[in-house]
Short mmCIF file of C-alpha atoms and ligand atoms in Angstrom, two decimals:
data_model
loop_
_atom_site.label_atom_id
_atom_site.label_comp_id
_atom_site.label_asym_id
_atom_site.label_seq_id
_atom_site.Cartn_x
_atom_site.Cartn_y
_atom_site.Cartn_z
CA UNK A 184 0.00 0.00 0.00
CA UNK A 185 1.39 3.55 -1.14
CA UNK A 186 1.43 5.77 2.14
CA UNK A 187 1.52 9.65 0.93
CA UNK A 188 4.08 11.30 3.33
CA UNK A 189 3.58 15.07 3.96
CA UNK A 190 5.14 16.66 0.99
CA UNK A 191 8.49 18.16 1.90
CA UNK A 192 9.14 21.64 1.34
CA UNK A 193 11.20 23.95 -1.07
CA UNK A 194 13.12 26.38 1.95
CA UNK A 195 13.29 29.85 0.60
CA UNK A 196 15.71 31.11 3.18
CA UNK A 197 17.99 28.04 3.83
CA UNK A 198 19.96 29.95 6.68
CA UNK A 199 17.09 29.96 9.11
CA UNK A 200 16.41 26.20 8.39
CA UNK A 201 18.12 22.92 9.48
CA UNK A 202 17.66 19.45 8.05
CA UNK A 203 16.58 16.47 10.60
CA UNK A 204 17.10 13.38 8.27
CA UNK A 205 14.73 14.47 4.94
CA UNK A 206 12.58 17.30 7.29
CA UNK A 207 13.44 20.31 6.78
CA UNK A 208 12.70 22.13 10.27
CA UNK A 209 12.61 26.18 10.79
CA UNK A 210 15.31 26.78 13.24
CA UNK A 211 13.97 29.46 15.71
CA UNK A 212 17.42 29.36 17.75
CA UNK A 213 15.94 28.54 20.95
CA UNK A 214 15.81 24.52 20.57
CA UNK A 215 16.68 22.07 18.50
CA UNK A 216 12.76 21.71 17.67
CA UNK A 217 10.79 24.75 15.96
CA UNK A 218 7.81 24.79 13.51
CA UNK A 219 7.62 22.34 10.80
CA UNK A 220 6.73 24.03 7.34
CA UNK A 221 3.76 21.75 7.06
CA UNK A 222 2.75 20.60 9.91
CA UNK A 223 2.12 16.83 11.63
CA UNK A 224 -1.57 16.02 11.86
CA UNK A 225 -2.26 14.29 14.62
CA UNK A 226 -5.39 15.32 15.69
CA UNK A 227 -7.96 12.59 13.56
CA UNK A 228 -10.14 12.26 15.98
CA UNK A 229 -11.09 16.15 15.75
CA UNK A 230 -11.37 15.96 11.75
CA UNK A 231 -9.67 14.44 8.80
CA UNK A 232 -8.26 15.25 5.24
CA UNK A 233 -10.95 14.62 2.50
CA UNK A 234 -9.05 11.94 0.28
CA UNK A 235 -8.76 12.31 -2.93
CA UNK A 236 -11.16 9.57 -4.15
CA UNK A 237 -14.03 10.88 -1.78
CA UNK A 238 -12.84 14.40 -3.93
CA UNK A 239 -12.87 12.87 -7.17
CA UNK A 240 -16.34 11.32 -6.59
CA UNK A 241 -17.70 14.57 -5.13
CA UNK A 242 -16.43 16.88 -8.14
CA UNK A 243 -18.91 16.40 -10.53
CA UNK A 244 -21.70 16.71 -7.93
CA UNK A 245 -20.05 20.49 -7.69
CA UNK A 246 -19.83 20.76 -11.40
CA UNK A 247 -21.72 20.33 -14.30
CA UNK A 248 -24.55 17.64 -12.41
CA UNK A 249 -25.77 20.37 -10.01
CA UNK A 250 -29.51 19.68 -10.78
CA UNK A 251 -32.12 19.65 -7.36
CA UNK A 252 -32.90 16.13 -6.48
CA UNK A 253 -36.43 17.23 -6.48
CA UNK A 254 -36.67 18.47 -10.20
CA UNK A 255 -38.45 16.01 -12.30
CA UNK A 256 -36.24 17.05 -15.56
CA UNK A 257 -32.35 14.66 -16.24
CA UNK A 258 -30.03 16.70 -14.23
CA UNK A 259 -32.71 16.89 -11.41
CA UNK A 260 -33.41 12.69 -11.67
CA UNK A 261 -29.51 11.67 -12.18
CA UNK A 262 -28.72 13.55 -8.48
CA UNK A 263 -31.53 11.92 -6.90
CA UNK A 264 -30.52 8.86 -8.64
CA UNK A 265 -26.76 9.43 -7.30
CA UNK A 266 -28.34 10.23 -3.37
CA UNK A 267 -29.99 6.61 -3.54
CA UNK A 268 -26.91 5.25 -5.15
CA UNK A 269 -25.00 6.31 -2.02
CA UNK A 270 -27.99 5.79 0.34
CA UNK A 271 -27.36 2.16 -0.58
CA UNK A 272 -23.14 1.55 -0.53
CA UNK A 273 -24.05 3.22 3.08
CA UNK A 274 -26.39 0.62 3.89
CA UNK A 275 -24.60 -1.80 2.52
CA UNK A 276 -21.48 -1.08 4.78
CA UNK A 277 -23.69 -1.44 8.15
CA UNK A 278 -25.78 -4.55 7.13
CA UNK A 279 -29.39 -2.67 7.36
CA UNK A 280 -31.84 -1.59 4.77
CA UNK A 281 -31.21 1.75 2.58
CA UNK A 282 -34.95 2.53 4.21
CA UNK A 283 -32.99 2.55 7.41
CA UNK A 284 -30.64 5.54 6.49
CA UNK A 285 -30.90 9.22 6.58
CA UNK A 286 -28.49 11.66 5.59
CA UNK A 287 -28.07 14.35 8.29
CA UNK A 288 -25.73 17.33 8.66
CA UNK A 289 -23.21 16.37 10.86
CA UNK A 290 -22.70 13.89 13.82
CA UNK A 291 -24.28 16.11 16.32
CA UNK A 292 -27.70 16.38 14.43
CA UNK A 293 -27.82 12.73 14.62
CA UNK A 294 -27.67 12.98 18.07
CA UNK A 295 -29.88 15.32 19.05
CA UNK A 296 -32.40 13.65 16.70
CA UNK A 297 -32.18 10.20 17.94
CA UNK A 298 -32.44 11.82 21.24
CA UNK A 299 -35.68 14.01 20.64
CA UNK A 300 -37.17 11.23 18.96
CA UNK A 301 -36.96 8.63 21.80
CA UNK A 302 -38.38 11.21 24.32
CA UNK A 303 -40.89 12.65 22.14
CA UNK A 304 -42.23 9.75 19.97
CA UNK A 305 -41.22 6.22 21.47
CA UNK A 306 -42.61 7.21 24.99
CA UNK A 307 -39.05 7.60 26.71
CA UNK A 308 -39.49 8.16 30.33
CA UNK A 309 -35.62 8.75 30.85
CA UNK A 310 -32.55 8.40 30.15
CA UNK A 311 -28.94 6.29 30.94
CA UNK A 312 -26.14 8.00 29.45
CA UNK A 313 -22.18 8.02 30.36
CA UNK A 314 -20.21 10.95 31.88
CA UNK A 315 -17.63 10.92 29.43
CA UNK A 316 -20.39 11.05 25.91
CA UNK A 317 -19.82 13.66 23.15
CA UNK A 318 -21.46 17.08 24.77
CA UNK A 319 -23.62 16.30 21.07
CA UNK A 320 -24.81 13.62 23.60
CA UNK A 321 -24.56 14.83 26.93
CA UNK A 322 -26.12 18.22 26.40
CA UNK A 323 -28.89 17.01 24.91
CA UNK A 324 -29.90 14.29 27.17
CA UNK A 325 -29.36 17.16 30.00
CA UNK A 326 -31.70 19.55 28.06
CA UNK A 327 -34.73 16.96 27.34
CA UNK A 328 -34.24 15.41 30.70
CA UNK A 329 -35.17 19.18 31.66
CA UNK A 330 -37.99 20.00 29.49
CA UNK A 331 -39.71 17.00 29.76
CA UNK A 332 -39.01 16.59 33.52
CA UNK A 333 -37.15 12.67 32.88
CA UNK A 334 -34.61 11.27 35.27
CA UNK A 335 -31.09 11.15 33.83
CA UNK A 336 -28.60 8.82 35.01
CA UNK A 337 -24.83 8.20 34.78
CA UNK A 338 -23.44 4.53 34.33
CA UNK A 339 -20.99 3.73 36.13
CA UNK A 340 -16.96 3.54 34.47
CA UNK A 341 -13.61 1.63 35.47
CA UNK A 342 -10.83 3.56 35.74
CA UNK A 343 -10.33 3.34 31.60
CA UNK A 344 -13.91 4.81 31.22
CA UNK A 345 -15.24 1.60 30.06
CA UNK A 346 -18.84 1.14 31.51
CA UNK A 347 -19.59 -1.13 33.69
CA UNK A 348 -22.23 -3.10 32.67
CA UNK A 349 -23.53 -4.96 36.32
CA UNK A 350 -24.25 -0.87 36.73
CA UNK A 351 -26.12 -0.60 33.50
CA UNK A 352 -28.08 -3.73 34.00
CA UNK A 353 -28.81 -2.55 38.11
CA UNK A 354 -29.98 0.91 36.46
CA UNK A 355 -32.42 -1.14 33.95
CA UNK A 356 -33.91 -3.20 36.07
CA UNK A 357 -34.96 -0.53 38.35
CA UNK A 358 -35.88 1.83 36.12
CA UNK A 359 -38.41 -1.15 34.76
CA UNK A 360 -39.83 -1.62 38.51
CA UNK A 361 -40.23 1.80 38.82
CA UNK A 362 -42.40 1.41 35.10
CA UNK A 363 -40.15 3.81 33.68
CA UNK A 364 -39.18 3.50 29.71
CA UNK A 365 -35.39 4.36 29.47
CA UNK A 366 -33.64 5.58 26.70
CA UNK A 367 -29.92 4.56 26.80
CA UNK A 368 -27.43 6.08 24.76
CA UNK A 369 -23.90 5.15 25.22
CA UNK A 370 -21.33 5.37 22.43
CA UNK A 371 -19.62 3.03 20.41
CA UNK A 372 -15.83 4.56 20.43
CA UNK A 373 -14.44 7.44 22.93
CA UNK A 374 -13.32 10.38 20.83
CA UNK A 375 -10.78 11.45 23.78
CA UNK A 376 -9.83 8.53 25.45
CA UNK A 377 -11.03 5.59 22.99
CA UNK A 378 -12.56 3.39 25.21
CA UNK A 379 -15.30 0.85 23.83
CA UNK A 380 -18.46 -0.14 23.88
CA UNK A 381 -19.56 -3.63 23.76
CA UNK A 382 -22.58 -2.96 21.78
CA UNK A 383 -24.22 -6.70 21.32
CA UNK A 384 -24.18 -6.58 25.26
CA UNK A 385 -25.75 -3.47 25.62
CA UNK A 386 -28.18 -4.14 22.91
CA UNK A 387 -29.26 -7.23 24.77
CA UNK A 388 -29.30 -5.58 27.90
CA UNK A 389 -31.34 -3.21 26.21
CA UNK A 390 -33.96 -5.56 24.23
CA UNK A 391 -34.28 -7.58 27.92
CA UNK A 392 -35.42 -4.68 30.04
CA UNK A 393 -37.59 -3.07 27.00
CA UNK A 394 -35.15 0.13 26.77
CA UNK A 395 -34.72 2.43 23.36
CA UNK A 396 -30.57 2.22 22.64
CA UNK A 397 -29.04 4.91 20.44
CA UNK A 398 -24.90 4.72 20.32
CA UNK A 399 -23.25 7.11 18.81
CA UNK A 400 -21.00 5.44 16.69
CA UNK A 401 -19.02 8.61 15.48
CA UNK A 402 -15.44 7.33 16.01
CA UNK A 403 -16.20 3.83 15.12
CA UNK A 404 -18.44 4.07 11.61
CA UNK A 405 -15.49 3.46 8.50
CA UNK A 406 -13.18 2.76 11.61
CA UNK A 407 -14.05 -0.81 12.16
CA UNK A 408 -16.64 -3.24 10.40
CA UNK A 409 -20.45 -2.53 12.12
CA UNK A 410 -23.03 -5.10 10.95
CA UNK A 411 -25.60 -3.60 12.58
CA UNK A 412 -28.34 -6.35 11.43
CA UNK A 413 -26.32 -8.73 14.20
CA UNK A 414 -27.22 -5.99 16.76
CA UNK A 415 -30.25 -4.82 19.01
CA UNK A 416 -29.85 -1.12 18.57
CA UNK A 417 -32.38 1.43 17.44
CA UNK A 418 -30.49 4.33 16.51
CA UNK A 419 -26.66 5.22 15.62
CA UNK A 420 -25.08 7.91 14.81
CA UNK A 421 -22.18 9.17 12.11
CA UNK A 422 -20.36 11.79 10.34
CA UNK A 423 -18.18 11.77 7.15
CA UNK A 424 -15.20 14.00 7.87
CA UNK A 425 -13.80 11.12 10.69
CA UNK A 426 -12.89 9.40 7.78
CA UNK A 427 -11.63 10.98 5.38
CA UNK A 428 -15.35 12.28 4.05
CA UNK A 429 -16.39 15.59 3.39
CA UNK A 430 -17.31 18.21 6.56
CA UNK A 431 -21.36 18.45 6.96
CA UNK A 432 -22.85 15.20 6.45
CA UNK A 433 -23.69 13.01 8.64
CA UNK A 434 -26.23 9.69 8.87
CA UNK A 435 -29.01 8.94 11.52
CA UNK A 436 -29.56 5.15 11.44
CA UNK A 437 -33.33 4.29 12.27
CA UNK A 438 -34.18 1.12 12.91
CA UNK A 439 -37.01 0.06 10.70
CA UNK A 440 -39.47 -1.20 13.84
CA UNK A 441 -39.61 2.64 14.91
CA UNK A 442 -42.38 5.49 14.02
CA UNK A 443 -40.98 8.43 14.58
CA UNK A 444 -41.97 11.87 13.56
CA UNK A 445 -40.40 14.21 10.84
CA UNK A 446 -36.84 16.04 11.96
CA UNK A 447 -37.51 18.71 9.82
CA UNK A 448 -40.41 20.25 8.27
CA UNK A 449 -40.95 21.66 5.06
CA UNK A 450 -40.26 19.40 2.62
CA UNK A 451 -40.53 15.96 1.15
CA UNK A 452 -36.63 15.28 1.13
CA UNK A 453 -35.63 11.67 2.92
CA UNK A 454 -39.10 10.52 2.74
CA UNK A 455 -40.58 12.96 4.94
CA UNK A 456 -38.63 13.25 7.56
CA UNK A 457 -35.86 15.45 6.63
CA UNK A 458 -36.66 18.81 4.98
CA UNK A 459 -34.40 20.53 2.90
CA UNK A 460 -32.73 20.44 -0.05
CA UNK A 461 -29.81 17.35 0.03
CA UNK A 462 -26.11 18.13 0.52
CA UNK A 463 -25.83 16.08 -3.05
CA UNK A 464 -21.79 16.09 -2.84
CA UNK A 465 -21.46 15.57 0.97
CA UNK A 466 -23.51 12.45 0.29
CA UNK A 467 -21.38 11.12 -2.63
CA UNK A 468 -18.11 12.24 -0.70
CA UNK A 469 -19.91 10.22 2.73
CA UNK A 470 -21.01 6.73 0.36
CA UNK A 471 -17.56 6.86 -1.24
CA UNK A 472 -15.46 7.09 1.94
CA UNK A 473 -17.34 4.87 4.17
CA UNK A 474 -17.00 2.30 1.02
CA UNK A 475 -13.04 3.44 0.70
CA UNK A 476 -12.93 2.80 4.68
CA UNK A 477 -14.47 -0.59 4.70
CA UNK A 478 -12.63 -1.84 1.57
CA UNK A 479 -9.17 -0.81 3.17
CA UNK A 480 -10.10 -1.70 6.64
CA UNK A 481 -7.96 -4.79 7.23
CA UNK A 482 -4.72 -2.95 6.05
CA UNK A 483 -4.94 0.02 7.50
CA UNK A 484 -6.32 -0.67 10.85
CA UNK A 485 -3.29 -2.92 11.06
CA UNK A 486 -0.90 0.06 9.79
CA UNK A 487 -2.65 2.80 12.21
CA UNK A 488 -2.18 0.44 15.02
CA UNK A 489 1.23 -0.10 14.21
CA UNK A 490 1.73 3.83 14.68
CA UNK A 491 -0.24 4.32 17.72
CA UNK A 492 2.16 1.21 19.33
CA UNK A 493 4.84 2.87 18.09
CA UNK A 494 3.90 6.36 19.48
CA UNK A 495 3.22 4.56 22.74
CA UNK A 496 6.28 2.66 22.89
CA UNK A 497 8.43 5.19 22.16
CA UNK A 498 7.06 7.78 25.04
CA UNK A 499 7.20 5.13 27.81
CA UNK A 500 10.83 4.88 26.66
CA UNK A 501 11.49 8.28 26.00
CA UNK A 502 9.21 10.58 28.62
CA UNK A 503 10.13 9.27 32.47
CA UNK A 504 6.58 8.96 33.96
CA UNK A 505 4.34 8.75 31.24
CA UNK A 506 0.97 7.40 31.36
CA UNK A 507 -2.14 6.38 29.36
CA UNK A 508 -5.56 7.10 29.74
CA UNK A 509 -8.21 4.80 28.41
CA UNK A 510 -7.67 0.95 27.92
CA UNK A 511 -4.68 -0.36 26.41
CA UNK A 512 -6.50 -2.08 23.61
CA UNK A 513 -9.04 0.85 22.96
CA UNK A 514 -9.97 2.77 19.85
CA UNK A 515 -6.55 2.00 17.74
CA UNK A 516 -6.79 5.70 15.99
CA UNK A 517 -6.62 7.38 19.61
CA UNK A 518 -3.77 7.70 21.94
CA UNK A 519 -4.75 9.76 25.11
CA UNK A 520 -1.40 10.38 27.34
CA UNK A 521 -0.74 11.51 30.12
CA UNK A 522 2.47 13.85 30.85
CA UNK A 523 3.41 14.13 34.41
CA UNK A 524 2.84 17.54 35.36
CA UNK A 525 5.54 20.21 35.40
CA UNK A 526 6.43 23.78 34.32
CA UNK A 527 6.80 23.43 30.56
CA UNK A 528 3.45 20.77 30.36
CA UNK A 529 1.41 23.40 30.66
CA UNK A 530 2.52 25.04 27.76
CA UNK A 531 2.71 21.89 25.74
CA UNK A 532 0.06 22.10 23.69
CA UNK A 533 0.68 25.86 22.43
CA UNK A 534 4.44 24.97 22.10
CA UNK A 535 3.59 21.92 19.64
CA UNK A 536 1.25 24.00 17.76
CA UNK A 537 4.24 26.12 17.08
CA UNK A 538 6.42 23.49 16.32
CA UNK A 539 3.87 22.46 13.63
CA UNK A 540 2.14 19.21 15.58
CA UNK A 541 -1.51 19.38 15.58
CA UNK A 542 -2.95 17.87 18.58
CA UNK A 543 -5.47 18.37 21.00
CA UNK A 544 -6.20 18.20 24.75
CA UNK A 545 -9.45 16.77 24.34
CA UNK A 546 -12.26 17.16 21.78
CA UNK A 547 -12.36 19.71 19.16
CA UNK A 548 -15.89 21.04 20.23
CA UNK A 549 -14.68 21.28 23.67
CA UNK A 550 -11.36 23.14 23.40
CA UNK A 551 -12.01 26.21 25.11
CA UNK A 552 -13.89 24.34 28.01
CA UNK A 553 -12.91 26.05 31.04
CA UNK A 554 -11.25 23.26 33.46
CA UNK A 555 -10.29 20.74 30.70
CA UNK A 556 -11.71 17.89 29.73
CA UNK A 557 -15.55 16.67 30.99
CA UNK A 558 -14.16 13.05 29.83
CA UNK A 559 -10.54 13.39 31.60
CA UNK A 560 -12.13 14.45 34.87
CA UNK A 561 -14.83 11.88 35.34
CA UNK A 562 -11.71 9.06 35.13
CA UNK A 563 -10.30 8.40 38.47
CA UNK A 564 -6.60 9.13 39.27
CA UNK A 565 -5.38 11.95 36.65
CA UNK A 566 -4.66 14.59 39.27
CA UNK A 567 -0.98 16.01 37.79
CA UNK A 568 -1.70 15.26 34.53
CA UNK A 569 -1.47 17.17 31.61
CA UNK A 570 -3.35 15.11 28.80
CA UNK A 571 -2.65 15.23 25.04
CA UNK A 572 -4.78 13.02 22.50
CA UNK A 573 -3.10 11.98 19.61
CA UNK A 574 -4.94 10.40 16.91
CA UNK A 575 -3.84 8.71 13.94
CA UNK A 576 -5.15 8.51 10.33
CA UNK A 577 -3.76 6.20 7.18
CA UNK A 578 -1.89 8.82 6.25
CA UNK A 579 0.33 9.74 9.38
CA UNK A 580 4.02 8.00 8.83
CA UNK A 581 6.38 6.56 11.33
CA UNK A 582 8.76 9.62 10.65
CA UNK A 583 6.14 11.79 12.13
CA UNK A 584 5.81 9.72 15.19
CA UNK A 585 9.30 9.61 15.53
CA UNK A 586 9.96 13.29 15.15
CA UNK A 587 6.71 14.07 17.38
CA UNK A 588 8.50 12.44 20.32
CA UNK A 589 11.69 13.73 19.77
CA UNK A 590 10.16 17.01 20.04
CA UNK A 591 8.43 16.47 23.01
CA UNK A 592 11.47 14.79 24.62
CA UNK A 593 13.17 18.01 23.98
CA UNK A 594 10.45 19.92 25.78
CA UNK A 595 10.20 17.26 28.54
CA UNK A 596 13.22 16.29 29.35
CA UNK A 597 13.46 16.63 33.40
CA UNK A 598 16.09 19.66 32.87
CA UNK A 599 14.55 21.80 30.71
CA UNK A 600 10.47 20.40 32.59
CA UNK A 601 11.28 21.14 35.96
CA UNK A 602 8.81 18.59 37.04
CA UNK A 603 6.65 19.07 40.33
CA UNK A 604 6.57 17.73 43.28
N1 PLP B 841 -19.76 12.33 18.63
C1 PLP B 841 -18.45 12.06 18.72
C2 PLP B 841 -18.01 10.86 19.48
C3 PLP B 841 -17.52 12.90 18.11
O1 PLP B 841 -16.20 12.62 18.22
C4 PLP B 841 -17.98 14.03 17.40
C5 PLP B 841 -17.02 14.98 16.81
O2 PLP B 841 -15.98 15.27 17.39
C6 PLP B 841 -19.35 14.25 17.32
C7 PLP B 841 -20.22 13.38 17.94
C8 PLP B 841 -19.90 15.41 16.55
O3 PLP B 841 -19.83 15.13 15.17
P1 PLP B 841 -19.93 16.31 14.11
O4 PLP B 841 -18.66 17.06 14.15
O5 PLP B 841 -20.18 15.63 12.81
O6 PLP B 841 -21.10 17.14 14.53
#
C-alpha cells in the first residue's frame, strides 16, 4: 500500500532552516525543535483530510450535475438517482436496509435527533447516558431530561472509562420496577480517550429490560466493520469527515421497527422526515469514503495500530513517567497520554502547535472548556496530569511519530520540565 508522506518543502531562506534526516525544520534558535513548514496532523479524531477519491467522486456533484434532487427534468433525476446510489453503498457497509438511512448534517444532528425522537415519539421516560459522551450527547440528554421533567442517570466507568455493565443492567432493572421506559445512549468509540463499547451486550441488555438504545458510533463508523443487522440497537449515529469524508454530512440510522416523527419540516426530502434540499456532494463524498474505509479496513487498521504502538512505545521509553488514559486495547486511531505535570506541560500544547504538531487536549468542540476535559475528569486518578490526545489517520508516517516524540522529549526532558513535586 502507497502511504503519501507530507510533501516536503522547497526552503526559501535556507539559513534559518536545518535538516533532521529528509525534514526540513525552521530553526527558531531557541531549541533544537521549531515549527515544521507543514505541519504533523495528529489530531484525527477532531477531523480528517478529504481523500482524494471521496474528492474525485464529489467533483462532478459540484460541477456540471448540479440539478435539485427534487426536479423532475435529467439533471434533477440523475442527483436523486446518485443520493440513492450512495444511500445504498451506506447501507450496505452497516448490514441494514437503505430505508434505514438518513443523511443528516453532521454527527451532532444525529444525536440530538435520535435523542428528541426517543423522548418525544417512542414514549421515553428517561434516560442512561455516560459521563464521558460527546457534549452532542450529553447536552442534549441534560436539556430533554429538563424540558420534559425525565430522570437522567450516569453509568458507572472503570478507571479506563469503560462502563460497567452490572451498573447498567442494576440501572435497567430498576428503572423497569419503577415502570419507567429508558432511553440509553452510550457510544460506540471514545473520541478522547477511545474506550469501547460492547454494543451486542448493551443491545441485549437493552432488548431484555424493553429500553430504546441509540450509540453514537461517530469514532467507530469506517473505523471498524459494524453489521448492525447482528445488533439490538435502534439508533446510531455518524459523520463523514472522521474518515476521510467531506465536513457536513452526517447519517441517523433508524431502525425500521420505529415510528418516529419528521426532523424537519418543510419538505418531502428523505421521505418525509428530513426537509431541505440534500447536501448532493457531501452524500457522494460520505457513500464513497465509508465504502473506501471498509474496503481498506484490514490494512490500515493494522498500519494505524502499528503507529499508535509505536507512538506509545516510544514515550514510555522516551518521557520518564508517562501514562495512558483509556484501555490499552481501545480505539486504535486514539492515543490519550498523560504527561506528568511540570512547568513546561502546561505550555505543551501551544508549544507543539508552534512546532507544527496538531494535537489536542481533548475534543475539538470542547477546546475552550474552562477546566479541561468533561471526559478526563470523570476518570479516576489523573490529578498532575497534563493530557494530550493523539490520533492517527492512514496517512500519518512513522517519521512523524518519531519526530513528534523527539520534540516532546526536547520539551520534557526533566532539565529543561522542571517537574513538580
Ligand atoms: N460524537 C463524537 C463521538 C464525536 O467525536 C464528534 C465529533 O468530534 C461528534 C459526535 C460530533 O460530530 P460532528 O462534528 O459531525 O457534529
Amino acid at each position: 500500500m502507497v502511504r503519501r508522506k507530507l510533501s516536503l518543502f522547497i526552503v526559501e531562506k535556507p539559513e534559518n532552516f536545518r535538516k533532521k534526516g529528509d525534514v526540513w525544520i525552521e530553526w527558531k534558535g531557541k531549541g533544537s525543535f521549531g515549527a515544521m513548514k507543514h505541519p504533523i496532523y495528529l489530531d484525527n479524531a477532531a477531523t480528517t483530510a478529504l481523500s482524494p477519491e471521496a474528492l474525485q467522486a464529489m467533483m462532478p456533484y459540484l460541477t456540471e450535475s448540479f440539478g435539485n434532487p427534487s426536479s423532475i427534468y435529467s439533471i434533477g433525476r440523475s442527483t436523486r438517482v446518485a443520493i440513492e446510489m450512495a444511500r445504498k453503498t451506506v447501507a450496505r457497509a452497516l448490514g441494514v436496509k437503505p430505508m434505514s438511512i438518513f443523511f443528516t448534517s453532521c454527527g451532532t444532528e444525529s444525536n440530538n435527533t435520535a435523542i428528541l425522537s426517543a423522548v418525544r415519539d417512542l414514549g421515553c421516560t428517561s434516560i442512561i447516558t455516560s459521563p464521558i459522551e460527546h457534549h452532542a450527547v450529553l447536552h442534549t440528554a441534560e436539556h430533554y431530561s429538563r424540558q420534559y421533567s425525565l430522570p437522567l442517570e450516569m453509568v458507572a466507568l472503570d478507571e479506563d472509562g469503560v462502563i460497567d455493565y452490572a451498573d447498567l443492567e442494576q440501572k435497567l432493572k430498576q428503572q423497569q420496577e419503577s415502570g419507567l421506559k429508558p432511553l440509553v445512549s452510550l457510544m460506540y468509540a471514545n473520541n478522547e480517550i477511545g474506550s469501547l463499547l460492547d454494543i451486542q451486550r448493551v443491545g441485549q441488555l437493552c432488548r431484555m429490560y424493553g429500553a430504546i438504545f441509540h450509540s453514537d458510533c461517530v469514532q467507530a463508523v469506517a473505523h471498524y466493520p459494524i453489521n448492525l443487522s447482528e445488533s439490538f440497537v435502534h439508533f446510531i449515529s455518524a459523520s463523514g469527515h472522521k474518515f476521510h469524508g467531506p465536513k457536513g454530512v452526517g447519517i441517523l440510522y433508524v431502525n425500521p421497527s420505529l415510528e418516529i416523527a419528521p426532523f424537519i419540516h418543510g419538505g418531502s426530502q428523505e421521505r418525509n422526515m428530513r426537509a431541505g434540499t440534500e447536501n448532493v456532494y457531501g452524500i457522494i463524498g460520505f457513500a464513497k469514503a465509508l465504502e473506501l474505509a471498509m474496503e481498506g479496513y484490514a490494512a490500515d487498521s493494522r498500519y494505524i495500530s502499528g503507529l499508535r504502538g509505536l507512538m506509545r512505545d516510544l514515550l514510555v521509553r522516551h518521557v520518564p513517567g508517562v501514562r495512558f488514559n483509556g484501555p490499552a486495547e481501545g480505539l486504535y486511531t486514539v492515543l490519550s497520554v498523560c504527561f506528568p505535570r511540570s512547568s513546561r506541560s502546561e505550555s505543551l500544547l501551544t508549544e507543539m502547535d508552534q512546532a507544527g504538531i496538531c494535537v489536542s487536549g481533548g475534543s475539538a468542540c470542547t477546546s475552550g472548556e474552562a477546566g479541561g476535559s468533561h471526559v478526563i475528569r470523570a476518570l479516576a486518578n489523573r490529578d498532575g496530569c497534563t493530557t494530550v490526545r493523539f490520533s492517527f489517520s492512514k496517512y500519518n508516517t512513522a517519521e512523524e511519530i518519531e519526530y513528534t516524540v523527539n520534540f516532546l522529549r526536547s520539551v520534557l526532558s526533566p532539565e529543561k520540565a522542571g517537574v513538580e513535586a
